[in-house]
Short mmCIF file of C-alpha atoms in Angstrom, two decimals:
data_model
loop_
_atom_site.label_atom_id
_atom_site.label_comp_id
_atom_site.label_asym_id
_atom_site.label_seq_id
_atom_site.Cartn_x
_atom_site.Cartn_y
_atom_site.Cartn_z
CA UNK A 5 0.00 0.00 0.00
CA UNK A 6 1.56 3.18 -1.06
CA UNK A 7 0.24 6.65 -0.35
CA UNK A 8 1.25 9.49 -2.62
CA UNK A 9 0.96 12.84 -0.89
CA UNK A 10 0.04 15.91 -2.96
CA UNK A 11 3.18 17.96 -3.61
CA UNK A 12 2.06 21.12 -1.85
CA UNK A 13 1.47 19.49 1.54
CA UNK A 14 5.19 18.69 1.75
CA UNK A 15 6.61 21.55 3.74
CA UNK A 16 9.72 23.08 2.27
CA UNK A 17 12.32 22.64 5.01
CA UNK A 18 14.37 25.58 3.80
CA UNK A 19 12.07 28.27 2.36
CA UNK A 20 13.66 31.10 0.43
CA UNK A 21 14.30 34.15 2.57
CA UNK A 22 13.88 37.20 0.34
CA UNK A 23 15.10 39.74 2.91
CA UNK A 24 18.41 37.91 3.24
CA UNK A 25 18.71 37.64 -0.56
CA UNK A 26 18.09 41.37 -0.98
CA UNK A 27 20.73 42.12 1.68
CA UNK A 28 23.23 39.88 -0.11
CA UNK A 29 22.54 41.61 -3.42
CA UNK A 30 23.00 44.98 -1.72
CA UNK A 31 26.32 43.79 -0.30
CA UNK A 32 27.59 42.73 -3.73
CA UNK A 33 26.50 46.05 -5.27
CA UNK A 34 28.24 47.95 -2.46
CA UNK A 35 31.49 46.02 -3.00
CA UNK A 36 31.44 46.89 -6.72
CA UNK A 37 30.62 50.55 -6.01
CA UNK A 38 33.28 50.94 -3.27
CA UNK A 39 35.93 49.16 -5.33
CA UNK A 40 35.20 51.66 -8.11
CA UNK A 41 35.59 54.62 -5.74
CA UNK A 42 38.88 53.30 -4.38
CA UNK A 43 40.09 52.61 -7.95
CA UNK A 44 40.62 48.96 -7.15
CA UNK A 45 40.66 47.06 -10.41
CA UNK A 46 41.71 43.63 -11.60
CA UNK A 47 44.35 45.10 -13.94
CA UNK A 48 45.99 46.95 -11.08
CA UNK A 49 45.90 43.81 -8.99
CA UNK A 50 47.66 41.80 -11.71
CA UNK A 51 50.35 44.48 -12.15
CA UNK A 52 50.71 44.42 -8.38
CA UNK A 53 51.20 40.67 -8.33
CA UNK A 54 54.07 41.04 -10.78
CA UNK A 55 55.50 43.82 -8.64
CA UNK A 56 54.92 41.68 -5.54
CA UNK A 57 57.04 38.93 -7.06
CA UNK A 58 59.94 41.34 -7.53
CA UNK A 59 59.40 42.67 -4.02
CA UNK A 60 59.52 39.20 -2.47
CA UNK A 61 62.60 38.47 -4.57
CA UNK A 62 64.37 41.46 -3.04
CA UNK A 63 63.22 40.45 0.44
CA UNK A 64 64.60 36.93 0.27
CA UNK A 65 66.98 35.84 1.77
CA UNK A 66 66.64 37.78 5.07
CA UNK A 67 69.66 39.93 5.83
CA UNK A 68 71.71 38.31 8.58
CA UNK A 69 74.77 40.62 8.68
CA UNK A 70 76.16 41.03 12.21
CA UNK A 71 75.92 44.81 11.97
CA UNK A 72 72.25 44.73 10.95
CA UNK A 73 71.47 42.12 13.60
CA UNK A 74 73.02 44.45 16.19
CA UNK A 75 70.74 47.29 15.00
CA UNK A 76 67.72 45.00 15.15
CA UNK A 77 68.60 43.77 18.65
CA UNK A 78 68.92 47.36 19.88
CA UNK A 79 65.61 48.33 18.31
CA UNK A 80 63.83 45.26 19.67
CA UNK A 81 65.18 45.84 23.20
CA UNK A 82 63.94 49.41 23.04
CA UNK A 83 60.51 48.18 21.89
CA UNK A 84 60.50 45.76 24.82
CA UNK A 85 61.35 48.57 27.23
CA UNK A 86 58.61 50.74 25.75
CA UNK A 87 56.09 47.92 26.11
CA UNK A 88 57.08 47.08 29.71
CA UNK A 89 57.09 50.67 30.93
CA UNK A 90 53.86 51.56 29.11
CA UNK A 91 52.14 48.53 30.63
CA UNK A 92 53.48 49.17 34.15
CA UNK A 93 52.48 52.83 34.27
CA UNK A 94 49.34 52.40 32.21
CA UNK A 95 48.05 49.65 34.50
CA UNK A 96 48.98 51.55 37.68
CA UNK A 97 46.95 54.53 36.43
CA UNK A 98 44.15 52.31 35.12
CA UNK A 99 43.60 50.71 38.55
CA UNK A 100 42.10 53.78 40.28
CA UNK A 101 40.42 54.87 37.05
CA UNK A 102 38.68 51.52 36.57
CA UNK A 103 37.71 51.41 40.23
CA UNK A 104 36.09 54.84 40.06
CA UNK A 105 34.36 53.95 36.80
CA UNK A 106 32.70 50.85 38.34
CA UNK A 107 29.09 51.86 38.91
CA UNK A 108 28.47 49.51 41.84
CA UNK A 109 31.11 51.00 44.14
CA UNK A 110 31.21 54.73 43.46
CA UNK A 111 28.55 57.45 43.23
CA UNK A 112 27.09 58.15 39.80
CA UNK A 113 28.81 61.49 39.16
CA UNK A 114 32.26 60.02 39.84
CA UNK A 115 31.73 56.92 37.71
CA UNK A 116 30.38 58.93 34.78
CA UNK A 117 33.35 61.28 34.86
CA UNK A 118 35.75 58.33 34.88
CA UNK A 119 33.81 56.63 32.08
CA UNK A 120 33.96 59.75 29.91
CA UNK A 121 37.71 59.96 30.52
CA UNK A 122 38.16 56.29 29.55
CA UNK A 123 36.13 56.81 26.37
CA UNK A 124 38.25 59.85 25.50
CA UNK A 125 41.48 57.91 26.02
CA UNK A 126 40.23 55.09 23.80
CA UNK A 127 39.06 57.23 20.89
CA UNK A 128 42.36 57.98 19.21
CA UNK A 129 44.59 55.36 17.66
CA UNK A 130 47.94 55.02 19.53
CA UNK A 131 49.77 56.29 16.43
CA UNK A 132 47.85 59.57 16.47
CA UNK A 133 48.50 59.97 20.19
CA UNK A 134 52.17 59.24 19.44
CA UNK A 135 52.28 62.06 16.86
CA UNK A 136 51.02 64.52 19.47
CA UNK A 137 53.51 63.27 22.08
CA UNK A 138 56.38 63.48 19.60
CA UNK A 139 55.50 67.15 19.21
CA UNK A 140 55.24 67.58 23.01
CA UNK A 141 58.31 65.67 24.29
CA UNK A 142 60.38 65.24 21.13
CA UNK A 143 61.48 62.20 19.15
CA UNK A 144 62.44 59.02 20.97
CA UNK A 145 61.22 56.26 23.22
CA UNK A 146 59.51 58.55 25.73
CA UNK A 147 56.89 59.66 23.20
CA UNK A 148 56.19 56.01 22.42
CA UNK A 149 55.87 55.11 26.10
CA UNK A 150 53.46 57.99 26.76
CA UNK A 151 51.30 57.13 23.75
CA UNK A 152 51.00 53.50 24.84
CA UNK A 153 50.34 54.53 28.47
CA UNK A 154 47.28 56.40 27.18
CA UNK A 155 46.13 53.34 25.20
CA UNK A 156 46.71 51.00 28.18
CA UNK A 157 44.81 53.25 30.58
CA UNK A 158 41.80 53.32 28.30
CA UNK A 159 41.72 49.59 27.57
CA UNK A 160 42.59 48.16 31.01
CA UNK A 161 40.47 50.81 32.74
CA UNK A 162 37.41 49.82 30.73
CA UNK A 163 37.85 46.07 31.23
CA UNK A 164 38.70 46.50 34.92
CA UNK A 165 35.56 48.56 35.51
CA UNK A 166 33.46 45.90 33.78
CA UNK A 167 35.08 43.13 35.86
CA UNK A 168 34.36 44.99 39.11
CA UNK A 169 30.76 45.57 38.09
CA UNK A 170 30.30 41.81 37.73
CA UNK A 171 31.50 40.86 41.23
CA UNK A 172 29.24 39.38 43.88
CA UNK A 173 28.19 42.09 46.34
CA UNK A 174 27.64 39.53 49.12
CA UNK A 175 31.31 39.40 50.03
CA UNK A 176 31.57 43.17 49.90
CA UNK A 177 28.56 43.48 52.25
CA UNK A 178 30.03 40.88 54.60
CA UNK A 179 33.26 42.86 54.91
CA UNK A 180 31.32 46.11 55.30
CA UNK A 181 29.26 44.51 58.09
CA UNK A 182 32.43 43.96 60.12
CA UNK A 183 32.88 47.73 60.13
CA UNK A 184 35.76 47.79 57.65
CA UNK A 185 36.71 51.02 55.95
CA UNK A 186 36.61 51.61 52.19
CA UNK A 187 40.21 50.51 51.64
CA UNK A 188 39.76 47.27 53.61
CA UNK A 189 36.58 46.53 51.67
CA UNK A 190 38.55 46.94 48.45
CA UNK A 191 41.44 44.74 49.54
CA UNK A 192 39.43 41.99 51.25
CA UNK A 193 36.12 42.08 49.39
CA UNK A 194 36.77 43.29 45.84
CA UNK A 195 40.36 42.46 44.89
CA UNK A 196 40.23 38.68 45.54
CA UNK A 197 37.26 38.43 43.19
CA UNK A 198 38.85 40.27 40.29
CA UNK A 199 42.56 39.43 40.75
CA UNK A 200 42.67 36.51 38.29
CA UNK A 201 40.90 38.44 35.55
CA UNK A 202 43.01 41.49 36.23
CA UNK A 203 46.23 39.51 35.70
CA UNK A 204 44.73 38.34 32.42
CA UNK A 205 44.12 41.95 31.32
CA UNK A 206 47.66 42.97 32.25
CA UNK A 207 49.17 40.12 30.21
CA UNK A 208 46.91 40.92 27.28
CA UNK A 209 47.86 44.59 27.45
CA UNK A 210 51.58 43.78 27.60
CA UNK A 211 51.12 41.62 24.51
CA UNK A 212 49.16 44.38 22.78
CA UNK A 213 51.72 47.03 23.77
CA UNK A 214 54.53 44.87 22.42
CA UNK A 215 52.72 44.70 19.06
CA UNK A 216 51.94 48.41 19.07
CA UNK A 217 55.46 49.40 20.13
CA UNK A 218 56.60 48.08 16.76
CA UNK A 219 54.38 50.73 15.19
CA UNK A 220 54.87 53.97 17.14
CA UNK A 221 58.44 54.15 15.77
CA UNK A 222 57.05 54.95 12.32
CA UNK A 223 55.95 58.39 13.54
CA UNK A 224 59.08 58.98 15.67
CA UNK A 225 58.20 57.15 18.87
CA UNK A 226 61.32 54.96 19.02
CA UNK A 227 61.78 51.19 19.11
CA UNK A 228 61.97 48.58 16.34
CA UNK A 229 59.41 50.55 14.30
CA UNK A 230 61.99 53.27 13.72
CA UNK A 231 64.56 50.69 12.56
CA UNK A 232 61.95 49.08 10.32
CA UNK A 233 60.85 52.36 8.77
CA UNK A 234 64.44 53.42 8.09
CA UNK A 235 65.21 50.10 6.41
CA UNK A 236 62.01 50.44 4.36
CA UNK A 237 62.84 53.95 3.22
CA UNK A 238 66.33 52.83 2.19
CA UNK A 239 64.75 49.98 0.17
CA UNK A 240 66.68 47.44 2.34
CA UNK A 241 63.80 45.01 1.98
CA UNK A 242 65.89 42.05 3.14
CA UNK A 243 66.42 43.83 6.49
CA UNK A 244 62.67 44.52 6.63
CA UNK A 245 62.02 40.78 6.29
CA UNK A 246 64.50 39.96 9.09
CA UNK A 247 62.79 42.48 11.37
CA UNK A 248 59.32 41.11 10.56
CA UNK A 249 60.47 37.55 11.29
CA UNK A 250 62.02 38.66 14.60
CA UNK A 251 58.78 40.42 15.58
CA UNK A 252 56.66 37.37 14.74
CA UNK A 253 58.96 34.98 16.65
CA UNK A 254 59.05 37.22 19.73
CA UNK A 255 55.29 37.60 19.79
CA UNK A 256 54.80 33.83 19.45
CA UNK A 257 57.31 33.25 22.28
CA UNK A 258 55.43 35.74 24.40
CA UNK A 259 52.18 33.89 23.73
CA UNK A 260 53.75 30.72 25.20
CA UNK A 261 55.04 32.64 28.24
CA UNK A 262 51.69 34.32 28.82
CA UNK A 263 49.77 31.01 28.89
CA UNK A 264 52.28 29.85 31.53
CA UNK A 265 51.74 32.99 33.62
CA UNK A 266 47.96 32.67 33.33
CA UNK A 267 48.18 29.11 34.63
CA UNK A 268 50.13 30.31 37.69
CA UNK A 269 47.32 32.70 38.62
CA UNK A 270 44.37 30.42 38.01
CA UNK B 29 45.20 39.04 51.14
CA UNK B 30 46.59 35.58 50.57
CA UNK B 31 46.63 34.66 54.25
CA UNK B 32 43.65 33.94 56.47
CA UNK B 33 44.08 34.76 60.18
CA UNK B 34 45.75 32.03 62.21
CA UNK B 35 43.51 29.88 64.38
CA UNK B 36 45.00 28.39 67.50
CA UNK B 37 44.02 24.91 68.57
CA UNK B 38 42.47 25.45 71.99
CA UNK B 39 44.30 23.84 74.88
CA UNK B 40 46.48 21.64 72.71
CA UNK B 41 49.07 24.28 72.03
CA UNK B 42 49.08 23.38 68.34
CA UNK B 43 48.99 26.40 66.14
CA UNK B 44 47.48 25.81 62.73
CA UNK B 45 47.86 28.35 60.08
CA UNK B 46 45.48 28.21 57.09
CA UNK B 47 46.76 29.44 53.79
CA UNK B 48 44.87 29.96 50.58
CA UNK B 49 47.52 28.67 48.19
CA UNK B 50 49.95 25.75 48.18
CA UNK B 51 53.68 26.56 48.53
CA UNK B 52 54.13 25.80 44.82
CA UNK B 53 51.43 28.28 43.83
CA UNK B 54 52.90 30.94 46.06
CA UNK B 55 56.37 30.33 44.68
CA UNK B 56 55.05 30.73 41.12
CA UNK B 57 53.30 33.98 42.01
CA UNK B 58 56.33 35.43 43.76
CA UNK B 59 58.49 34.45 40.80
CA UNK B 60 56.16 36.36 38.44
CA UNK B 61 56.14 39.41 40.76
CA UNK B 62 59.93 39.42 41.08
CA UNK B 63 60.50 39.01 37.34
CA UNK B 64 58.02 41.82 36.58
CA UNK B 65 59.71 44.13 39.08
CA UNK B 66 63.14 43.37 37.60
CA UNK B 67 61.80 43.98 34.09
CA UNK B 68 60.35 47.37 35.04
CA UNK B 69 63.54 48.46 36.85
CA UNK B 70 65.71 47.29 33.94
CA UNK B 71 63.55 49.24 31.46
CA UNK B 72 63.56 52.37 33.61
CA UNK B 73 67.32 52.35 33.99
CA UNK B 74 68.26 51.60 30.40
CA UNK B 75 65.64 53.41 28.30
CA UNK B 76 67.06 56.36 26.41
CA UNK B 77 65.32 59.59 27.28
CA UNK B 78 66.78 62.89 26.15
CA UNK B 79 66.25 65.21 29.13
CA UNK B 80 66.82 68.40 27.11
CA UNK B 81 63.59 67.69 25.23
CA UNK B 82 61.67 67.45 28.49
CA UNK B 83 62.40 70.95 29.78
CA UNK B 84 60.17 72.66 27.24
CA UNK B 85 57.51 69.92 27.02
CA UNK B 86 54.78 71.98 28.78
CA UNK B 87 55.52 74.96 26.54
CA UNK B 88 55.47 72.74 23.44
CA UNK B 89 52.14 71.21 24.48
CA UNK B 90 50.56 74.61 25.08
CA UNK B 91 51.93 75.79 21.74
CA UNK B 92 50.44 72.71 20.04
CA UNK B 93 46.92 73.40 21.27
CA UNK B 94 47.19 77.13 20.62
CA UNK B 95 48.15 76.53 17.03
CA UNK B 96 45.37 74.00 16.50
CA UNK B 97 42.63 76.54 17.21
CA UNK B 98 40.83 77.94 15.24
CA UNK B 99 40.58 75.17 12.63
CA UNK B 100 41.48 75.92 9.04
CA UNK B 101 38.16 75.17 7.28
CA UNK B 102 39.65 75.70 3.80
CA UNK B 103 41.16 72.25 4.30
CA UNK B 104 37.70 70.67 4.73
CA UNK B 105 37.18 69.32 1.13
CA UNK B 106 40.45 67.35 1.38
CA UNK B 107 39.45 66.03 4.81
CA UNK B 108 35.99 65.01 3.62
CA UNK B 109 37.21 63.07 0.57
CA UNK B 110 39.83 61.38 2.78
CA UNK B 111 37.13 60.47 5.27
CA UNK B 112 34.93 58.85 2.61
CA UNK B 113 37.93 56.87 1.39
CA UNK B 114 38.73 55.77 4.96
CA UNK B 115 35.20 54.50 5.56
CA UNK B 116 35.20 52.53 2.30
CA UNK B 117 38.66 51.14 3.09
CA UNK B 118 37.50 49.95 6.52
CA UNK B 119 34.32 48.35 5.18
CA UNK B 120 35.85 46.67 2.13
CA UNK B 121 38.82 45.52 4.20
CA UNK B 122 36.51 43.96 6.79
CA UNK B 123 34.49 42.17 4.10
CA UNK B 124 37.65 40.86 2.47
CA UNK B 125 38.95 39.70 5.85
CA UNK B 126 35.72 37.76 6.47
CA UNK B 127 36.12 35.98 3.14
CA UNK B 128 39.82 35.22 3.68
CA UNK B 129 39.51 34.29 7.37
CA UNK B 130 36.64 31.79 7.05
CA UNK B 131 38.69 28.96 5.45
CA UNK B 132 41.55 29.56 7.90
CA UNK B 133 39.06 29.42 10.79
CA UNK B 134 37.77 26.08 9.46
CA UNK B 135 41.35 24.80 9.32
CA UNK B 136 42.03 26.02 12.86
CA UNK B 137 38.87 24.47 14.39
CA UNK B 138 39.86 21.11 15.86
CA UNK B 139 36.37 19.59 15.52
CA UNK B 140 36.35 20.17 11.75
CA UNK B 141 39.97 19.66 10.74
CA UNK B 142 41.16 16.55 12.50
CA UNK B 143 44.82 16.91 11.66
CA UNK B 144 46.90 18.56 14.40
CA UNK B 145 49.45 19.54 11.77
CA UNK B 146 46.89 21.55 9.77
CA UNK B 147 45.59 23.16 13.00
CA UNK B 148 49.10 24.33 13.78
CA UNK B 149 49.55 25.69 10.26
CA UNK B 150 46.30 27.66 10.51
CA UNK B 151 47.37 28.94 13.91
CA UNK B 152 50.68 30.10 12.46
CA UNK B 153 48.83 32.05 9.75
CA UNK B 154 46.56 33.65 12.36
CA UNK B 155 49.42 34.61 14.69
CA UNK B 156 51.50 36.05 11.82
CA UNK B 157 48.55 38.14 10.69
CA UNK B 158 48.06 39.53 14.19
CA UNK B 159 51.71 40.12 15.07
CA UNK B 160 52.36 42.34 12.07
CA UNK B 161 50.70 45.67 12.71
CA UNK B 162 48.26 47.23 10.26
CA UNK B 163 50.71 50.07 9.57
CA UNK B 164 53.46 47.58 8.74
CA UNK B 165 51.10 45.57 6.54
CA UNK B 166 50.31 48.88 4.83
CA UNK B 167 54.03 49.56 4.26
CA UNK B 168 54.41 46.19 2.55
CA UNK B 169 51.35 46.66 0.34
CA UNK B 170 52.36 50.22 -0.59
CA UNK B 171 55.67 48.78 -1.80
CA UNK B 172 53.77 46.23 -3.91
CA UNK B 173 50.71 48.10 -5.22
CA UNK B 174 51.90 51.69 -4.91
CA UNK B 175 50.36 54.36 -2.66
CA UNK B 176 46.59 54.48 -2.43
CA UNK B 177 43.51 52.91 -0.97
CA UNK B 178 44.13 49.49 -2.56
CA UNK B 179 47.17 49.02 -0.32
CA UNK B 180 45.15 50.26 2.66
CA UNK B 181 42.26 47.87 1.99
CA UNK B 182 44.61 44.89 1.72
CA UNK B 183 46.45 45.95 4.88
CA UNK B 184 43.19 46.16 6.82
CA UNK B 185 42.10 42.78 5.42
CA UNK B 186 45.37 40.97 6.20
CA UNK B 187 45.59 42.45 9.68
CA UNK B 188 42.00 41.42 10.44
CA UNK B 189 42.40 37.80 9.31
CA UNK B 190 44.11 36.85 12.59
CA UNK B 191 41.47 38.44 14.79
CA UNK B 192 38.44 37.24 12.82
CA UNK B 193 39.91 33.78 12.19
CA UNK B 194 40.76 33.22 15.85
CA UNK B 195 37.33 34.24 17.19
CA UNK B 196 35.50 32.43 14.39
CA UNK B 197 37.54 29.25 14.94
CA UNK B 198 36.67 29.34 18.64
CA UNK B 199 32.99 29.83 17.81
CA UNK B 200 33.08 26.80 15.49
CA UNK B 201 34.76 24.69 18.18
CA UNK B 202 31.99 25.61 20.61
CA UNK B 203 29.22 24.44 18.23
CA UNK B 204 26.98 21.73 19.69
CA UNK B 205 27.43 18.17 18.48
CA UNK B 206 23.68 17.34 18.37
CA UNK B 207 22.63 18.87 15.03
CA UNK B 208 25.90 17.74 13.43
CA UNK B 209 25.34 14.11 14.47
CA UNK B 210 21.74 14.26 13.27
CA UNK B 211 22.87 15.50 9.86
CA UNK B 212 25.64 12.88 9.67
CA UNK B 213 23.14 10.16 10.56
CA UNK B 214 20.85 11.38 7.77
CA UNK B 215 23.72 10.96 5.33
CA UNK B 216 24.38 14.63 4.63
CA UNK B 217 27.45 15.55 2.62
CA UNK B 218 30.29 17.47 4.36
CA UNK B 219 29.24 20.67 2.58
CA UNK B 220 25.63 20.27 3.74
CA UNK B 221 26.85 19.62 7.29
CA UNK B 222 28.84 22.86 7.17
CA UNK B 223 25.99 24.95 5.76
CA UNK B 224 23.04 23.48 7.62
CA UNK B 225 24.77 22.18 10.76
CA UNK B 226 27.55 24.58 11.68
CA UNK B 227 26.58 27.84 9.95
CA UNK B 228 23.28 28.43 11.83
CA UNK B 229 25.13 27.92 15.12
CA UNK B 230 28.06 30.15 14.20
CA UNK B 231 26.13 32.90 12.39
CA UNK B 232 25.42 35.18 15.41
CA UNK B 233 29.10 35.02 16.45
CA UNK B 234 30.13 35.65 12.83
CA UNK B 235 28.16 38.89 12.53
CA UNK B 236 29.13 40.15 15.96
CA UNK B 237 32.82 39.53 15.19
CA UNK B 238 32.37 41.32 11.86
CA UNK B 239 30.76 44.33 13.55
CA UNK B 240 33.40 44.45 16.28
CA UNK B 241 36.21 44.30 13.75
CA UNK B 242 34.60 46.96 11.55
CA UNK B 243 34.56 49.30 14.55
CA UNK B 244 38.29 48.66 15.12
CA UNK B 245 39.06 48.97 11.41
CA UNK B 246 37.53 52.43 11.15
CA UNK B 247 40.07 53.59 13.75
CA UNK B 248 42.93 51.73 12.12
CA UNK B 249 42.23 52.85 8.56
CA UNK B 250 42.26 56.46 9.76
CA UNK B 251 46.03 56.23 10.35
CA UNK B 252 47.04 54.15 7.31
CA UNK B 253 47.52 57.32 5.30
CA UNK B 254 50.63 58.12 7.36
CA UNK B 255 52.50 55.54 5.28
CA UNK B 256 50.72 56.47 2.05
CA UNK B 257 47.92 53.90 2.07
CA UNK B 258 45.09 56.37 1.44
CA UNK B 259 42.30 57.82 3.53
CA UNK B 260 42.08 60.65 6.02
CA UNK B 261 45.56 59.79 7.35
CA UNK B 262 47.06 61.30 4.17
CA UNK B 263 45.46 64.62 5.09
CA UNK B 264 46.83 64.30 8.64
CA UNK B 265 50.29 63.47 7.34
CA UNK B 266 50.29 66.44 4.96
CA UNK B 267 49.13 68.79 7.70
CA UNK B 268 51.63 67.63 10.33
CA UNK B 269 54.62 67.51 8.00
CA UNK B 270 53.82 71.07 6.85
CA UNK B 271 53.37 71.96 10.55
CA UNK B 272 49.90 73.35 9.72
CA UNK B 273 48.52 72.40 13.12
CA UNK B 274 45.23 74.22 12.47
CA UNK B 275 44.61 71.77 9.62
CA UNK B 276 45.78 68.84 11.76
CA UNK B 277 43.33 69.94 14.45
CA UNK B 278 40.47 69.81 11.94
CA UNK B 279 41.48 66.28 10.88
CA UNK B 280 41.73 65.12 14.51
CA UNK B 281 38.32 66.58 15.34
CA UNK B 282 36.84 64.81 12.31
CA UNK B 283 38.39 61.47 13.27
CA UNK B 284 37.14 61.93 16.85
CA UNK B 285 33.57 62.56 15.66
CA UNK B 286 33.57 59.63 13.26
CA UNK B 287 34.99 57.19 15.83
CA UNK B 288 32.39 58.22 18.41
CA UNK B 289 29.62 57.88 15.80
CA UNK B 290 30.74 54.40 14.70
CA UNK B 291 30.87 53.30 18.32
CA UNK B 292 27.31 54.50 18.87
CA UNK B 293 26.12 52.85 15.64
CA UNK B 294 27.77 49.49 16.36
CA UNK B 295 26.46 49.35 19.92
CA UNK B 296 22.94 50.18 18.62
CA UNK B 297 23.11 47.41 16.01
CA UNK B 298 24.53 44.97 18.54
CA UNK B 299 21.72 45.49 21.05
CA UNK B 300 19.07 45.32 18.33
CA UNK B 301 20.22 42.28 16.34
CA UNK B 302 22.43 40.13 18.48
#
């Protein structure tokens, strides 16, 4: 006995969604329009590929002369110093800022002021901040450190405030009930709850500062970025490749170290 | 903070001290503290700071802000066309990154690609993309394609692959096994499993990652012009190298407004859709 169902009673499991199709069409049209505005064309891309081949040819093999390696080591050490100092000072300043910005511990006017300050610090790209600091304190590592301190304050301050807002108030109330002052409440009630996450933020920020310290040198903020930009402007592309490889290796090494450190604090 | 108050055993004379962490844990923590302190002291003592530059820093800063105001509005047409280019660069770059990052994310997800070797390869691609900064990517692409927005778009795309690929790969790894097993049991092809099993689970994460990255890319593409990769950064570079700080001030104010607007827009979209 076989039953044949009329076709239309079979429900289509995946009906066509016209809104999504229209959105996709719009996306394709936008890509074509924007590519036209930016003068991105296939011909240019093909010419570029040819040029890219020559470029890679001049990059390989990486330059391993002792003199260049010495320059790169100096630049990388300076980048490391910039990253460490920017993280240390940025985090120290971000601690009170984040604490004030947490809405569950401080009065509304204080937290809104701190939040506005954090938003302001986060608006500009570190490179733009670096340009302004180069004008203010001159060329060199200090401008880079100051620019990254601003970036670290904004980022860690925001995350720290969010972490504090998520804590359980029960422990805070318990400490308050013993008659503890504000500082004791912070140290005994708040800090233990956010310490592990805070260490995570600091490690992340150090990682991020290390990456960014390779960039502030391009606008005069010191570090490996300055070495890289000089090599680039002198068309020493093989030195550029060596520097890029060193940066990638150091950042990968740091990733291994940071997972170790996170494990210690878990 | 790490030590609870000591409790004395009554009458027995035994004093027990309770501690929150094992000796090994404490040792590890102290080691990290000591190494961090040494690192900071080393950096402070060896970093090269030219003190002569510091004496007139307050005067220089005051001078900077004085010269920025009032803005030079004759520069506005240049700023506006740069701004339009920047927004297109950020959007196209993000779209390109989504296309390029998806296959890498599939390779990096351990529940899809079963070979540890391929996972490592994908991870290497993602880390390389993230370690090289967008400005440095832009330098490379300017050398290949010449100055202009094409280099900027590619720089934004290549820099975003690492970020998008990592988050997308994690989202794929978190997908539930249930629907996948049901599809496998029904005899679905690998492609059908991807589209009908994984995609619906990953889609919200995909769009939120895209939105998040677009927000970042608007900021990043604003500075690419400093190395000649197009956008509003070219205007900033021209103004600062000519020391026309009143023009630079106009560019900075424009960037500030646009960044605040994109942040408002993305947070609106996020609360409404996701």
